[in-house]
């Protein structure tokens, strides 16, 4: 538990954004296996309907709720609807994200705007809707899903990595105040997880794991209630943590090899 004794009741609703595919979908199913009421949000109704259908055989329940996280008003309305029609949100997993590789030959401002809008402002909108309620209750748990791509600048990740670095910085900045308000904040930085997003990558992805493995690790660590950061697989993530500490001549000697190996 970070920053002292902060609370997060396990009997409220779990709200997960970006639940239509990948890690978000797998996390929803994992919490349904654990008997929780899960409200799953994404933009595509068909994806959410299929998720809710798959969860019917599990001890918990998945309730689909279509929302575009880039729409501030829609996110506010979604949080209000969850707490009015279902239960108070005790755990929010702000996971919605998108990815597009960026190279010099395909460098467009619109790519950066889109990734920042979804990856950063999607989380900001979720926090803006949640924080007044959690502050008033002096309870709750928010998990922000970033990425190890935010640790340092990596080739082809200029837009994606920048958006995830923004989330890491924002979470670090918010943690002390949230802890003081008895709200637990967890930063999740996965390595390579096999999802429709990573399927876009044209390079080798070391220590690739399935979305189901990632969801199990995330839920286990969130429910244990200890630590600020969840990152995996450690053999890979600690290499990137070390990489960002290197002097620039050494750092670029290594990252330039990634470009040369394409």
Backbone as JSON, one array per atom type, in Angstrom:
{
  "sequence": "XXXXXXXXXXXXXXXXXXXXXXXXXXXXXXXXXXXXXXXXXXXXXXXXXXXXXXXXXXXXXXXXXXXXXXXXXXXXXXXXXXXXXXXXXXXXXXXXXXXXXXXXXXXXXXXXXXXXXXXXXXXXXXXXXXXXXXXXXXXXXXXXXXXXXXXXXXXXXXXXXXXXXXXXXXXXXXXXXXXXXXXXXXXXXXXXXXXXXXXXXXXXXXXXXXXXXXXXXXXXXXXXXXXXXXXXXXXXXXXXXXXXXXXXXXXXXXXXXXXXXX",
  "N": [[0.85, -1.19, 0.0], [0.59, 2.17, -0.85], [1.98, 5.22, 0.41], [0.92, 5.2, 3.01], [-1.92, 4.34, 5.1], [-4.34, 3.55, 3.08], [-7.62, 3.13, 1.79], [-9.77, 0.69, 0.13], [-12.54, -0.65, -0.69], [-13.57, -4.03, -1.19], [-16.08, -4.77, -1.98], [-17.54, -3.25, -3.71], [-18.34, -2.01, -7.02], [-16.37, -2.98, -9.86], [-14.94, -1.02, -12.26], [-13.99, -0.98, -15.57], [-12.26, 0.43, -18.22], [-11.72, 0.41, -21.81], [-12.46, -2.19, -22.35], [-13.2, -3.88, -24.38], [-11.4, -5.43, -25.82], [-8.27, -7.29, -25.64], [-6.1, -6.61, -22.86], [-7.93, -5.29, -21.14], [-10.38, -6.62, -21.59], [-9.69, -9.21, -20.73], [-9.1, -8.68, -18.04], [-11.62, -7.96, -17.05], [-12.98, -10.44, -17.24], [-11.4, -11.92, -15.5], [-11.92, -10.68, -13.02], [-14.64, -11.21, -12.86], [-14.5, -13.95, -12.55], [-13.59, -13.94, -10.0], [-15.8, -13.32, -8.6], [-16.85, -10.74, -8.66], [-18.84, -7.76, -9.29], [-18.64, -6.39, -12.37], [-18.32, -3.58, -14.34], [-18.08, -3.08, -17.63], [-16.52, -1.1, -19.97], [-16.37, 0.25, -23.24], [-15.98, 1.35, -26.67], [-17.29, -0.15, -28.61], [-20.22, -1.78, -29.02], [-20.84, -4.43, -29.73], [-18.53, -5.89, -29.02], [-18.61, -5.65, -26.24], [-21.02, -6.91, -25.67], [-20.44, -9.55, -26.41], [-18.46, -10.09, -24.51], [-19.93, -9.9, -22.07], [-21.66, -12.04, -22.47], [-19.86, -14.22, -22.49], [-19.08, -14.13, -19.85], [-21.22, -15.1, -18.41], [-21.18, -17.65, -17.3], [-19.6, -17.45, -15.11], [-18.74, -16.79, -11.62], [-19.12, -14.08, -10.87], [-20.42, -11.02, -12.34], [-20.7, -9.4, -15.48], [-21.39, -6.26, -16.62], [-22.26, -4.58, -19.47], [-21.29, -1.36, -20.68], [-21.46, 1.07, -22.88], [-19.12, 3.51, -23.79], [-17.31, 6.35, -24.86], [-14.16, 7.16, -24.1], [-12.9, 9.51, -24.7], [-14.76, 11.46, -24.64], [-15.65, 13.76, -22.47], [-18.07, 14.45, -21.14], [-19.6, 12.14, -21.57], [-18.17, 10.26, -20.12], [-18.42, 11.25, -17.51], [-21.2, 10.9, -17.25], [-21.33, 8.13, -17.44], [-20.03, 7.22, -15.09], [-21.78, 8.26, -13.19], [-24.07, 6.83, -13.83], [-23.29, 4.18, -13.29], [-22.98, 4.26, -10.49], [-25.49, 4.99, -9.7], [-27.27, 3.07, -10.75], [-26.13, 0.64, -10.14], [-23.61, -0.2, -8.17], [-21.47, 1.52, -5.82], [-18.35, 2.58, -7.13], [-15.62, 0.78, -6.35], [-13.2, -0.01, -7.34], [-11.49, 1.26, -10.02], [-10.32, 0.69, -13.19], [-8.44, 2.21, -15.36], [-7.99, 1.79, -18.44], [-8.26, 2.1, -21.18], [-6.87, 2.45, -24.4], [-4.82, 3.18, -27.28], [-2.74, 2.42, -30.13], [-0.23, 3.29, -32.43], [2.42, 2.69, -34.55], [5.15, 4.95, -35.11], [7.17, 6.26, -37.55], [9.89, 7.96, -39.27], [9.12, 8.25, -41.93], [6.43, 8.2, -41.73], [5.21, 10.25, -40.22], [2.98, 12.06, -38.57], [1.06, 14.77, -37.31], [-1.61, 14.2, -36.56], [-1.61, 11.56, -35.69], [-0.3, 11.73, -33.24], [-2.1, 13.44, -31.88], [-4.39, 11.83, -31.76], [-3.54, 9.59, -30.25], [-2.79, 10.83, -27.85], [-5.26, 11.87, -27.11], [-6.86, 9.58, -26.63], [-5.21, 7.88, -24.99], [-4.14, 9.51, -22.94], [-5.98, 11.7, -22.28], [-8.25, 10.15, -22.08], [-7.81, 8.79, -19.69], [-7.55, 11.0, -17.98], [-10.14, 12.07, -18.14], [-11.57, 9.99, -16.93], [-10.49, 10.08, -14.32], [-11.29, 12.66, -13.56], [-14.03, 12.35, -13.38], [-14.24, 10.47, -11.35], [-12.77, 11.33, -9.04], [-14.03, 13.43, -7.36], [-16.06, 11.94, -6.08], [-14.65, 9.85, -4.83], [-12.99, 11.28, -3.13], [-14.89, 12.44, -1.45], [-15.84, 10.13, -0.21], [-13.59, 9.25, 0.97], [-12.22, 6.92, 0.23], [-11.46, 4.14, -1.93], [-10.06, 2.92, -5.04], [-7.91, 3.42, -7.68], [-6.64, 2.37, -10.73], [-4.2, 3.01, -13.08], [-3.46, 2.31, -16.34], [-0.52, 2.22, -17.94], [2.48, 1.83, -19.63], [5.51, -0.03, -20.19], [6.72, 1.17, -22.29], [6.68, 3.81, -21.73], [8.83, 4.34, -20.14], [11.21, 5.15, -21.37], [12.51, 6.7, -24.4], [11.79, 4.94, -27.3], [12.55, 3.48, -30.48], [10.11, 3.85, -33.05], [8.07, 4.27, -31.27], [7.34, 6.9, -30.76], [4.96, 8.41, -30.49], [3.17, 6.73, -29.02], [4.79, 5.98, -26.81], [5.3, 8.52, -25.73], [2.74, 9.23, -24.86], [2.29, 7.32, -22.88], [4.38, 7.84, -21.15], [3.52, 10.29, -20.21], [1.33, 9.47, -18.66], [2.63, 7.98, -16.66], [4.15, 9.98, -15.39], [2.06, 11.66, -14.55], [0.66, 9.98, -12.77], [2.61, 9.56, -10.79], [2.77, 12.17, -9.84], [0.22, 12.57, -8.77], [-0.09, 10.68, -6.76], [0.8, 11.27, -3.96], [-1.15, 13.19, -3.0], [-3.51, 11.76, -3.41], [-3.12, 9.57, -1.74], [-3.14, 10.89, 0.71], [-5.8, 11.54, 0.77], [-6.92, 9.14, 1.29], [-7.24, 7.48, -0.91], [-6.39, 4.91, -2.97], [-3.83, 4.59, -5.36], [-2.72, 2.97, -8.21], [-0.17, 2.23, -10.48], [0.07, 0.69, -13.55], [2.31, -0.97, -15.52], [2.63, -2.73, -18.14], [4.7, -5.12, -19.91], [5.33, -6.58, -23.09], [2.31, -7.7, -24.28], [0.19, -10.04, -25.76], [-2.05, -8.74, -27.84], [-4.66, -7.14, -29.84], [-3.45, -4.64, -30.28], [-0.62, -4.98, -29.97], [-0.28, -6.71, -32.02], [0.13, -5.13, -34.17], [2.79, -4.53, -34.23], [5.91, -4.73, -35.86], [8.24, -5.89, -35.04], [10.5, -7.88, -33.04], [9.18, -9.14, -30.01], [10.18, -9.44, -26.94], [9.7, -11.82, -24.28], [6.93, -12.07, -24.51], [3.6, -12.25, -23.34], [0.35, -13.75, -22.71], [-2.89, -12.1, -22.84], [-4.53, -13.1, -20.85], [-2.73, -14.11, -18.95], [-1.57, -11.68, -18.2], [-3.81, -10.36, -17.09], [-4.36, -11.97, -14.87], [-2.09, -11.53, -13.31], [-2.32, -8.79, -12.86], [-4.82, -8.54, -11.46], [-4.26, -10.11, -9.2], [-2.18, -8.66, -7.95], [-3.42, -6.15, -7.57], [-5.46, -6.84, -5.8], [-4.0, -7.69, -3.62], [-3.1, -5.36, -2.54], [-0.72, -3.9, -2.18], [2.05, -1.74, -2.81], [2.97, 0.67, -5.34], [3.48, 0.42, -8.1], [2.71, -1.9, -10.68], [4.36, -4.1, -12.63], [5.44, -6.06, -15.38], [6.72, -8.6, -17.65], [9.22, -9.07, -15.16], [11.88, -9.59, -15.85], [12.17, -8.34, -18.27], [11.14, -5.71, -17.89], [12.8, -4.59, -15.97], [15.16, -4.37, -17.38], [14.54, -2.26, -19.1], [14.12, -0.24, -17.23], [16.72, 0.03, -16.33], [17.92, 0.84, -18.7], [16.98, 3.46, -19.07], [18.47, 4.85, -17.25], [20.99, 5.09, -18.22], [23.8, 7.01, -19.48], [23.35, 9.31, -22.23], [25.06, 8.74, -24.58], [25.56, 5.94, -24.33], [22.93, 5.02, -24.14], [21.81, 5.74, -26.67], [23.49, 4.28, -28.31], [22.56, 1.73, -27.89], [19.77, 1.9, -28.56], [19.91, 2.67, -31.21], [20.75, 0.38, -32.39], [18.45, -1.1, -32.43], [17.05, 0.1, -34.51], [18.76, -0.46, -36.62], [18.52, -3.21, -36.73], [16.12, -3.74, -37.93]],
  "CA": [[0.0, 0.0, 0.0], [1.48, 3.31, -1.0], [1.68, 6.48, 1.05], [0.2, 5.08, 4.27], [-3.11, 3.49, 5.14], [-5.41, 3.99, 2.21], [-8.62, 2.08, 1.77], [-10.4, 0.38, -1.13], [-13.42, -1.76, -0.37], [-13.62, -5.06, -2.22], [-17.45, -5.18, -2.21], [-18.2, -2.37, -4.66], [-18.2, -2.38, -8.43], [-15.13, -2.78, -10.61], [-15.18, -0.38, -13.56], [-12.81, -1.12, -16.44], [-12.39, 1.0, -19.56], [-10.95, -0.35, -22.79], [-12.79, -3.58, -22.0], [-13.66, -4.65, -25.53], [-10.38, -6.34, -26.34], [-6.96, -7.29, -25.01], [-5.94, -6.68, -21.41], [-9.16, -4.87, -20.48], [-11.35, -7.73, -21.67], [-9.22, -10.3, -19.87], [-9.23, -8.25, -16.65], [-13.04, -8.07, -16.71], [-13.28, -11.85, -17.03], [-10.69, -12.35, -14.29], [-12.66, -10.22, -11.84], [-15.89, -11.96, -12.81], [-14.14, -15.24, -11.95], [-13.39, -13.69, -8.57], [-17.09, -13.05, -8.01], [-17.12, -9.3, -8.57], [-19.65, -7.06, -10.27], [-17.73, -5.66, -13.25], [-18.9, -2.76, -15.4], [-17.1, -3.08, -18.72], [-16.77, 0.0, -20.91], [-15.61, 0.37, -24.49], [-16.78, 2.06, -27.68], [-17.98, -1.07, -29.52], [-21.27, -2.5, -28.3], [-20.76, -5.87, -30.03], [-17.46, -6.46, -28.21], [-19.06, -5.72, -24.86], [-22.06, -7.93, -25.6], [-19.76, -10.85, -26.43], [-17.8, -10.23, -23.22], [-20.95, -10.19, -21.07], [-22.14, -13.41, -22.73], [-18.84, -15.16, -22.03], [-18.98, -14.08, -18.39], [-22.43, -15.61, -17.77], [-20.91, -18.89, -16.57], [-18.66, -17.15, -14.03], [-19.41, -16.44, -10.36], [-19.5, -12.67, -10.85], [-21.28, -10.54, -13.42], [-20.17, -8.31, -16.3], [-22.42, -5.37, -17.16], [-21.68, -3.75, -20.53], [-21.67, 0.06, -20.7], [-20.75, 1.71, -23.99], [-18.68, 4.88, -23.54], [-16.1, 6.83, -25.53], [-13.42, 7.82, -23.03], [-12.46, 10.85, -25.12], [-15.91, 12.36, -24.45], [-15.67, 14.05, -21.04], [-19.43, 14.37, -20.65], [-20.04, 10.75, -21.59], [-17.5, 9.56, -19.02], [-19.11, 11.71, -16.3], [-22.51, 10.26, -17.21], [-21.13, 6.7, -17.21], [-19.75, 7.02, -13.66], [-23.02, 8.53, -12.47], [-25.0, 5.71, -14.09], [-22.82, 3.0, -12.54], [-23.22, 4.4, -9.05], [-26.93, 5.13, -9.49], [-28.0, 1.87, -11.12], [-25.47, -0.59, -9.68], [-22.96, -0.04, -6.87], [-20.36, 2.46, -5.81], [-17.13, 2.05, -7.75], [-14.53, 0.63, -5.38], [-11.97, -0.15, -8.12], [-11.57, 1.71, -11.4], [-9.13, 0.34, -13.98], [-8.48, 3.11, -16.51], [-7.15, 0.97, -19.3], [-8.48, 2.36, -22.6], [-5.68, 2.95, -25.08], [-4.61, 2.8, -28.67], [-1.32, 2.42, -30.49], [0.17, 3.3, -33.84], [3.87, 2.94, -34.67], [5.51, 6.19, -35.8], [8.52, 6.31, -38.12], [10.13, 9.23, -39.95], [8.38, 8.3, -43.19], [4.99, 8.19, -41.44], [5.17, 11.15, -39.06], [1.84, 12.96, -38.78], [0.51, 15.3, -36.06], [-2.88, 13.6, -36.2], [-1.32, 10.35, -34.93], [-0.02, 12.15, -31.87], [-3.33, 13.95, -31.28], [-5.29, 10.71, -31.48], [-3.02, 8.78, -29.14], [-2.9, 11.62, -26.62], [-6.67, 12.0, -26.77], [-7.34, 8.32, -26.05], [-4.36, 7.31, -23.94], [-3.94, 10.44, -21.82], [-7.22, 12.36, -21.86], [-9.19, 9.11, -21.66], [-7.56, 8.58, -18.26], [-7.87, 12.26, -17.29], [-11.61, 12.16, -18.04], [-11.99, 9.05, -15.91], [-10.12, 10.61, -13.01], [-12.12, 13.84, -13.26], [-15.35, 11.87, -12.99], [-14.15, 9.66, -10.13], [-12.12, 11.9, -7.86], [-14.91, 14.07, -6.37], [-16.78, 10.9, -5.34], [-13.72, 9.11, -3.97], [-12.55, 12.21, -2.09], [-15.99, 12.56, -0.49], [-15.94, 8.88, 0.55], [-12.27, 8.93, 1.52], [-12.03, 5.49, -0.03], [-11.47, 3.77, -3.34], [-8.83, 2.46, -5.65], [-7.82, 3.71, -9.11], [-5.47, 1.82, -11.41], [-3.92, 3.64, -14.38], [-2.66, 1.4, -17.17], [0.42, 2.89, -18.84], [3.26, 0.82, -20.36], [6.96, 0.12, -20.08], [7.14, 2.06, -23.38], [6.79, 5.15, -21.17], [10.05, 4.49, -19.35], [12.25, 5.84, -22.14], [12.18, 6.83, -25.82], [12.16, 3.77, -28.08], [12.22, 3.63, -31.9], [8.74, 3.61, -33.54], [7.1, 4.53, -30.21], [7.39, 8.32, -30.42], [3.63, 8.87, -30.04], [2.67, 5.84, -27.97], [5.65, 6.12, -25.64], [5.08, 9.84, -25.13], [1.46, 9.21, -24.14], [2.43, 6.49, -21.69], [5.26, 8.59, -20.23], [2.66, 11.29, -19.58], [0.55, 8.79, -17.62], [3.53, 7.65, -15.55], [4.45, 11.23, -14.7], [0.85, 12.12, -13.91], [0.38, 9.11, -11.62], [3.59, 9.88, -9.75], [2.43, 13.48, -9.28], [-1.05, 12.5, -8.05], [-0.1, 9.69, -5.67], [0.82, 11.79, -2.59], [-2.42, 13.79, -2.63], [-4.54, 10.72, -3.35], [-2.88, 8.81, -0.5], [-3.6, 11.72, 1.83], [-7.26, 11.5, 0.74], [-7.29, 7.74, 1.52], [-7.55, 6.86, -2.19], [-5.23, 4.16, -3.42], [-3.51, 4.75, -6.78], [-1.77, 1.99, -8.7], [0.3, 2.42, -11.85], [0.32, -0.6, -14.19], [3.19, -0.84, -16.69], [2.91, -4.04, -18.72], [5.6, -5.29, -21.04], [4.61, -7.0, -24.28], [1.17, -8.6, -24.07], [-0.41, -10.32, -27.07], [-3.36, -8.11, -28.0], [-4.76, -6.53, -31.18], [-2.53, -3.51, -30.4], [0.75, -5.45, -30.21], [-0.26, -7.4, -33.32], [0.59, -4.15, -35.17], [4.24, -4.37, -34.16], [6.64, -5.49, -36.87], [9.54, -6.21, -34.48], [10.49, -8.95, -32.05], [8.66, -8.71, -28.72], [10.69, -10.4, -25.97], [8.91, -12.17, -23.09], [5.52, -11.84, -24.81], [2.67, -13.08, -22.58], [-1.03, -13.62, -23.15], [-3.72, -11.16, -22.09], [-5.04, -13.79, -19.67], [-1.64, -14.09, -17.96], [-1.45, -10.3, -17.7], [-4.96, -10.06, -16.24], [-4.2, -12.68, -13.6], [-1.06, -10.82, -12.53], [-2.86, -7.48, -12.45], [-5.84, -8.72, -10.41], [-3.61, -10.62, -8.0], [-1.44, -7.58, -7.3], [-4.38, -5.14, -7.13], [-6.19, -7.34, -4.63], [-3.08, -7.78, -2.49], [-3.13, -4.04, -1.91], [0.59, -3.39, -1.79], [2.91, -1.2, -3.84], [2.45, 1.67, -6.27], [3.61, 0.0, -9.5], [2.65, -3.29, -11.12], [5.04, -4.2, -13.91], [5.76, -7.45, -15.72], [7.55, -9.52, -16.86], [10.29, -8.3, -14.54], [13.16, -9.75, -16.57], [12.18, -7.35, -19.35], [10.88, -4.35, -17.44], [13.97, -4.05, -15.26], [16.13, -3.97, -18.4], [14.17, -0.92, -19.57], [14.39, 0.7, -16.14], [18.17, 0.27, -16.35], [18.24, 1.56, -19.93], [16.7, 4.9, -18.94], [19.46, 5.43, -16.35], [22.29, 5.18, -18.9], [24.14, 8.27, -20.17], [22.82, 9.29, -23.59], [25.87, 8.02, -25.57], [25.3, 4.51, -24.21], [21.51, 4.8, -24.43], [21.58, 5.77, -28.11], [24.22, 3.17, -28.92], [21.69, 0.56, -27.82], [18.52, 2.07, -29.28], [20.19, 2.71, -32.65], [20.84, -1.01, -32.84], [17.08, -1.56, -32.71], [16.72, 0.58, -35.85], [19.6, -1.18, -37.58], [18.1, -4.61, -36.8], [14.83, -3.9, -38.62]],
  "C": [[0.89, 1.23, 0.0], [1.0, 4.47, -0.17], [0.87, 6.36, 2.32], [-1.04, 4.26, 4.11], [-4.2, 4.09, 4.28], [-6.36, 2.82, 2.0], [-9.15, 1.86, 0.38], [-11.26, -0.84, -0.94], [-13.53, -2.73, -1.53], [-15.05, -5.44, -2.57], [-18.21, -4.24, -3.13], [-18.0, -2.87, -6.07], [-16.77, -2.16, -8.91], [-15.52, -2.16, -11.94], [-13.9, -0.43, -14.37], [-13.11, -0.5, -17.79], [-11.47, 0.23, -20.52], [-11.2, -1.83, -22.66], [-13.16, -4.44, -23.2], [-12.69, -5.69, -26.01], [-9.18, -6.36, -25.39], [-6.98, -7.39, -23.5], [-7.24, -6.33, -20.69], [-10.2, -5.97, -20.46], [-10.96, -8.86, -20.72], [-9.34, -9.94, -18.39], [-10.69, -8.35, -16.19], [-13.42, -9.52, -16.41], [-12.62, -12.37, -15.76], [-11.44, -11.91, -13.03], [-14.03, -10.88, -11.74], [-15.65, -13.36, -12.24], [-13.99, -15.11, -10.44], [-14.69, -13.26, -7.88], [-17.51, -11.61, -7.94], [-18.16, -8.86, -9.6], [-18.71, -6.16, -11.07], [-18.55, -4.87, -14.27], [-17.82, -2.55, -16.45], [-17.45, -2.01, -19.73], [-15.82, -0.05, -22.09], [-16.51, 1.09, -25.48], [-17.68, 1.13, -28.49], [-18.95, -1.96, -28.77], [-21.16, -4.01, -28.51], [-19.68, -6.55, -29.2], [-17.9, -6.64, -26.76], [-20.14, -6.78, -24.68], [-21.45, -9.33, -25.58], [-19.05, -11.12, -25.11], [-18.81, -10.6, -22.13], [-21.49, -11.6, -21.23], [-21.15, -14.44, -22.22], [-18.78, -15.24, -20.51], [-20.17, -14.71, -17.68], [-22.19, -16.87, -16.94], [-20.0, -18.67, -15.36], [-19.4, -16.71, -12.76], [-19.87, -14.99, -10.27], [-20.37, -12.31, -12.04], [-20.58, -9.41, -14.16], [-21.34, -7.55, -16.9], [-21.78, -4.5, -18.23], [-22.19, -2.32, -20.46], [-20.83, 0.75, -21.76], [-20.38, 3.14, -23.61], [-17.41, 5.14, -24.34], [-15.33, 7.65, -24.51], [-12.91, 9.2, -23.42], [-13.56, 11.9, -24.95], [-16.08, 12.59, -22.95], [-17.07, 13.91, -20.44], [-19.94, 12.95, -20.57], [-19.42, 9.96, -20.45], [-18.14, 9.96, -17.69], [-20.45, 10.98, -16.15], [-22.38, 8.76, -16.92], [-20.88, 6.41, -15.73], [-21.01, 7.24, -12.84], [-24.0, 7.37, -12.64], [-24.59, 4.46, -13.31], [-23.22, 3.1, -11.08], [-24.7, 4.59, -8.73], [-27.65, 3.81, -9.7], [-27.4, 0.58, -10.55], [-24.9, -0.41, -8.28], [-21.93, 1.08, -6.97], [-19.14, 1.79, -6.43], [-16.05, 1.99, -6.67], [-13.18, 0.47, -6.07], [-12.24, 0.28, -9.54], [-10.25, 1.4, -12.09], [-9.21, 1.13, -15.28], [-7.48, 2.6, -17.53], [-7.26, 1.33, -20.78], [-7.22, 2.96, -23.24], [-5.63, 2.49, -26.52], [-3.14, 2.97, -29.01], [-1.18, 2.49, -32.0], [1.66, 3.57, -33.9], [4.11, 4.22, -35.48], [6.96, 6.11, -36.25], [8.67, 7.63, -38.88], [9.31, 9.36, -41.23], [6.87, 8.38, -42.96], [4.75, 9.02, -40.17], [4.1, 12.2, -39.28], [1.31, 13.47, -37.43], [-0.77, 14.62, -35.61], [-2.68, 12.31, -35.4], [-1.08, 10.69, -33.47], [-1.28, 12.65, -31.17], [-4.25, 12.81, -30.88], [-4.81, 9.9, -30.28], [-3.07, 9.54, -27.82], [-4.36, 11.72, -26.17], [-7.19, 10.74, -26.08], [-6.52, 7.94, -24.82], [-4.22, 8.21, -22.72], [-5.27, 11.03, -21.37], [-8.33, 11.36, -21.54], [-9.05, 8.82, -20.19], [-7.92, 9.83, -17.46], [-9.38, 12.4, -17.11], [-12.14, 11.2, -16.98], [-11.68, 9.54, -14.51], [-11.01, 11.8, -12.62], [-13.52, 13.43, -12.81], [-15.33, 11.15, -11.64], [-13.73, 10.43, -8.89], [-13.08, 12.61, -6.89], [-15.66, 13.05, -5.5], [-15.85, 10.18, -4.36], [-13.21, 9.99, -2.84], [-13.63, 12.34, -1.01], [-16.11, 11.32, 0.39], [-14.68, 8.57, 1.33], [-11.98, 7.43, 1.41], [-12.0, 5.28, -1.53], [-10.09, 3.46, -3.86], [-8.9, 2.73, -7.15], [-6.53, 3.11, -9.65], [-5.36, 2.46, -12.79], [-3.01, 2.71, -15.17], [-1.83, 2.23, -18.14], [1.16, 1.79, -19.61], [4.73, 1.04, -20.08], [7.51, 0.98, -21.21], [7.26, 3.5, -22.9], [8.03, 5.38, -20.36], [11.11, 5.32, -20.07], [11.84, 5.86, -23.61], [12.7, 5.66, -26.63], [11.74, 3.97, -29.53], [10.82, 3.12, -32.23], [7.67, 3.89, -32.49], [7.04, 5.99, -29.82], [6.06, 8.83, -29.89], [3.13, 8.03, -28.87], [3.49, 6.0, -26.69], [5.46, 7.45, -24.95], [3.78, 9.87, -24.33], [1.57, 8.41, -22.85], [3.38, 7.14, -20.67], [4.46, 9.67, -19.5], [1.84, 10.67, -18.45], [1.41, 8.45, -16.41], [3.81, 8.89, -14.72], [3.22, 11.73, -13.92], [0.53, 11.29, -12.66], [1.34, 9.39, -10.48], [3.25, 11.2, -9.06], [1.17, 13.42, -8.41], [-1.0, 11.63, -6.8], [-0.07, 10.3, -4.27], [-0.5, 12.39, -2.14], [-3.51, 12.73, -2.52], [-4.36, 9.86, -2.1], [-3.38, 9.58, 0.71], [-5.13, 11.73, 1.92], [-7.8, 10.08, 0.93], [-7.76, 7.04, 0.24], [-6.29, 6.16, -2.69], [-5.06, 4.34, -4.93], [-2.44, 3.73, -7.15], [-1.44, 2.29, -10.15], [0.65, 1.04, -12.42], [1.12, -0.38, -15.46], [3.5, -2.23, -17.25], [4.03, -3.98, -19.75], [4.77, -5.72, -22.25], [3.54, -8.03, -23.93], [0.5, -8.8, -25.42], [-1.85, -9.82, -27.11], [-3.48, -7.6, -29.43], [-3.82, -5.33, -31.36], [-1.11, -3.99, -30.7], [0.85, -6.23, -31.51], [0.19, -6.46, -34.44], [2.11, -4.04, -35.23], [4.94, -5.29, -35.16], [8.03, -5.89, -36.37], [9.38, -7.31, -33.43], [10.04, -8.39, -30.7], [9.09, -9.72, -27.65], [9.74, -10.59, -24.79], [7.43, -11.87, -23.28], [4.65, -12.79, -24.0], [1.26, -12.87, -23.1], [-1.77, -12.58, -22.31], [-4.25, -11.8, -20.81], [-3.98, -13.86, -18.57], [-1.5, -12.7, -17.35], [-2.59, -9.97, -16.74], [-4.85, -10.74, -14.88], [-3.19, -11.97, -12.71], [-1.59, -9.49, -12.0], [-3.85, -7.64, -11.3], [-5.22, -9.2, -9.11], [-2.93, -9.5, -7.23], [-2.39, -6.47, -6.81], [-5.08, -5.58, -5.85], [-5.29, -7.51, -3.41], [-2.94, -6.44, -1.78], [-1.79, -3.5, -1.48], [1.33, -2.84, -3.01], [2.19, -0.23, -4.77], [2.44, 1.15, -7.7], [3.46, -1.51, -9.65], [3.31, -3.33, -12.49], [5.48, -5.63, -14.15], [6.01, -7.56, -17.22], [8.83, -8.82, -16.39], [11.63, -8.43, -15.27], [13.3, -8.73, -17.69], [12.05, -5.93, -18.83], [12.08, -3.76, -16.7], [15.09, -3.69, -16.23], [15.83, -2.57, -18.91], [14.37, 0.13, -18.48], [15.88, 1.04, -16.09], [18.55, 1.12, -17.56], [18.04, 3.07, -19.76], [17.69, 5.6, -18.01], [20.82, 5.65, -17.02], [22.55, 6.59, -19.42], [23.71, 8.18, -21.64], [23.72, 8.59, -24.61], [25.64, 6.51, -25.54], [23.86, 4.18, -24.58], [21.28, 4.74, -25.94], [22.37, 4.69, -28.85], [23.36, 1.91, -28.94], [20.42, 0.75, -28.65], [18.75, 2.18, -30.79], [20.34, 1.32, -33.22], [19.46, -1.57, -33.16], [16.63, -1.12, -34.09], [17.49, -0.21, -36.9], [19.15, -2.62, -37.77], [16.79, -4.82, -37.53], [15.01, -4.51, -39.99]]
}
